[in-house]
PDB file of C-alpha atoms in Angstrom:
ATOM      1  CA  MET F 519     -44.296  49.631  50.218  1.00 55.00           C
ATOM      2  CA  SER F 520     -41.538  49.161  47.838  1.00 54.00           C
ATOM      3  CA  THR F 521     -40.971  45.933  46.104  1.00 58.00           C
ATOM      4  CA  SER F 522     -37.535  45.162  44.978  1.00 59.00           C
ATOM      5  CA  GLN F 523     -37.107  42.605  42.319  1.00 64.00           C
ATOM      6  CA  LYS F 524     -33.981  40.595  42.139  1.00 65.00           C
ATOM      7  CA  THR F 525     -32.760  39.500  38.779  1.00 63.00           C
ATOM      8  CA  PRO F 526     -31.786  35.901  38.903  1.00 61.00           C
ATOM      9  CA  THR F 527     -28.144  35.282  38.246  1.00 66.00           C
ATOM     10  CA  THR F 528     -27.107  32.100  36.544  1.00 67.00           C
ATOM     11  CA  ALA F 529     -23.668  30.705  36.120  1.00 65.00           C
ATOM     12  CA  PRO F 530     -22.459  30.450  32.529  1.00 66.00           C
ATOM     13  CA  THR F 531     -22.769  26.965  31.098  1.00 68.00           C
ATOM     14  CA  THR F 532     -19.951  25.308  29.259  1.00 68.00           C
ATOM     15  CA  GLN F 533     -20.257  22.443  26.836  1.00 71.00           C
ATOM     16  CA  HIS F 534     -17.535  19.905  26.245  1.00 67.00           C
ATOM     17  CA  THR F 535     -17.415  18.033  22.946  1.00 70.00           C
ATOM     18  CA  VAL F 536     -16.034  14.527  23.149  1.00 70.00           C
ATOM     19  CA  LYS F 537     -14.979  12.899  19.894  1.00 72.00           C
ATOM     20  CA  ALA F 538     -15.739   9.238  19.532  1.00 71.00           C
ATOM     21  CA  THR F 539     -12.825   6.916  18.943  1.00 72.00           C
ATOM     22  CA  PRO F 540     -13.114   5.340  15.469  1.00 71.00           C
ATOM     23  CA  ARG F 541     -13.680   1.625  15.527  1.00 72.00           C
ATOM     24  CA  PRO F 542     -11.287  -0.575  13.588  1.00 67.00           C
ATOM     25  CA  THR F 543     -12.659  -1.933  10.354  1.00 65.00           C
ATOM     26  CA  THR F 544     -13.194  -5.646  10.137  1.00 68.00           C
ATOM     27  CA  LYS F 545     -13.467  -5.821   6.354  1.00 66.00           C
ATOM     28  CA  ALA F 546     -10.455  -6.731   4.276  1.00 60.00           C
ATOM     29  CA  PRO F 547      -9.422  -4.014   1.827  1.00 57.00           C
ATOM     30  CA  GLN F 548     -11.006  -4.493  -1.563  1.00 57.00           C
ATOM     31  CA  THR F 549      -8.618  -5.109  -4.394  1.00 53.00           C
ATOM     32  CA  THR F 550      -9.541  -4.289  -7.923  1.00 51.00           C
ATOM     33  CA  GLU F 551      -8.121  -6.082 -10.884  1.00 48.00           C
ATOM     34  CA  PRO F 552      -6.141  -3.900 -13.223  1.00 49.00           C
ATOM     35  CA  ALA F 553      -8.083  -2.890 -16.274  1.00 47.00           C
ATOM     36  CA  PRO F 554      -7.124  -4.950 -19.295  1.00 49.00           C
ATOM     37  CA  ALA F 555      -4.944  -3.206 -21.815  1.00 54.00           C
ATOM     38  CA  GLU F 556      -6.717  -1.764 -24.800  1.00 85.00           C
ATOM     39  CA  CYS F 557      -6.888  -4.073 -27.799  1.00 91.00           C
ATOM     40  CA  GLU F 558      -4.773  -2.690 -30.594  1.00 92.00           C
ATOM     41  CA  ILE F 559      -6.355  -4.977 -33.209  1.00 93.00           C
ATOM     42  CA  VAL F 560     -10.095  -5.627 -33.066  1.00 93.00           C
ATOM     43  CA  SER F 561     -12.407  -7.852 -35.088  1.00 91.00           C
ATOM     44  CA  ASN F 562     -14.658  -6.481 -37.828  1.00 90.00           C
ATOM     45  CA  ALA F 563     -17.405  -6.335 -35.171  1.00 91.00           C
ATOM     46  CA  GLY F 564     -15.171  -4.168 -32.957  1.00 91.00           C
ATOM     47  CA  ASN F 565     -14.429  -6.815 -30.302  1.00 92.00           C
ATOM     48  CA  CYS F 566     -11.108  -7.852 -28.802  1.00 94.00           C
ATOM     49  CA  TYR F 567      -9.720 -11.160 -30.006  1.00 95.00           C
ATOM     50  CA  ASN F 568      -8.975 -14.075 -27.679  1.00 95.00           C
ATOM     51  CA  ALA F 569      -6.464 -16.895 -27.991  1.00 95.00           C
ATOM     52  CA  GLY F 570      -7.744 -19.731 -30.182  1.00 95.00           C
ATOM     53  CA  GLN F 571      -9.833 -17.531 -32.465  1.00 95.00           C
ATOM     54  CA  PHE F 572      -9.089 -17.272 -36.164  1.00 95.00           C
ATOM     55  CA  CYS F 573      -7.343 -14.137 -37.316  1.00 94.00           C
ATOM     56  CA  ARG F 574      -7.476 -12.373 -40.642  1.00 94.00           C
ATOM     57  CA  ASN F 575      -4.789 -13.087 -43.230  1.00 93.00           C
ATOM     58  CA  ALA F 576      -3.797  -9.423 -43.024  1.00 94.00           C
ATOM     59  CA  ASP F 577      -3.114  -9.857 -39.266  1.00 95.00           C
ATOM     60  CA  ILE F 578      -0.699 -12.812 -39.597  1.00 95.00           C
ATOM     61  CA  GLY F 579       2.562 -11.833 -37.886  1.00 96.00           C
ATOM     62  CA  SER F 580       0.842  -9.148 -35.758  1.00 96.00           C
ATOM     63  CA  SER F 581       0.403  -8.965 -31.983  1.00 96.00           C
ATOM     64  CA  THR F 582      -2.314  -7.400 -29.852  1.00 95.00           C
ATOM     65  CA  HIS F 583      -3.759  -7.640 -26.361  1.00 95.00           C
ATOM     66  CA  ALA F 584      -6.535 -10.179 -25.864  1.00 95.00           C
ATOM     67  CA  GLY F 585      -9.789  -9.390 -24.075  1.00 89.00           C
ATOM     68  CA  ASN F 586      -8.199 -10.572 -20.796  1.00 91.00           C
ATOM     69  CA  GLY F 587      -5.210  -8.220 -21.203  1.00 92.00           C
ATOM     70  CA  ARG F 588      -2.625 -10.861 -22.205  1.00 94.00           C
ATOM     71  CA  MET F 589      -0.546 -10.431 -25.330  1.00 96.00           C
ATOM     72  CA  ILE F 590      -1.537 -12.702 -28.235  1.00 97.00           C
ATOM     73  CA  HIS F 591       0.055 -13.256 -31.641  1.00 97.00           C
ATOM     74  CA  CYS F 592      -1.520 -14.135 -34.986  1.00 96.00           C
ATOM     75  CA  ARG F 593       0.315 -17.117 -36.511  1.00 97.00           C
ATOM     76  CA  GLN F 594      -0.305 -19.368 -39.473  1.00 95.00           C
ATOM     77  CA  ASP F 595      -2.077 -22.561 -38.318  1.00 91.00           C
ATOM     78  CA  GLY F 596      -2.560 -24.859 -41.275  1.00 91.00           C
ATOM     79  CA  SER F 597      -4.400 -22.944 -43.957  1.00 92.00           C
ATOM     80  CA  ARG F 598      -5.695 -20.214 -41.606  1.00 94.00           C
ATOM     81  CA  GLY F 599      -4.260 -17.783 -39.129  1.00 95.00           C
ATOM     82  CA  ARG F 600      -5.045 -18.253 -35.436  1.00 97.00           C
ATOM     83  CA  TRP F 601      -4.507 -16.092 -32.348  1.00 96.00           C
ATOM     84  CA  GLY F 602      -2.347 -17.669 -29.616  1.00 96.00           C
ATOM     85  CA  TYR F 603      -0.094 -16.837 -26.688  1.00 94.00           C
TER      86      TYR F 603
END
């Protein structure tokens, strides 16, 4: 007796890739505040000046950017100099 073996034949399988549709974002875009300008004149401690602070006699007539980025000027205020807008 002869036994014949059949090799099973299978059809090739194909795979389909489906890309998901991106969902719309519900968050508002984040806005960043512009970085304050670098202080050109700093205190003896190395900090930026702010409006209303006293300034050195050597700085009277000078201008620099305050810690918040706005331009301030050192002007004579009575017997002392003071930073202001």
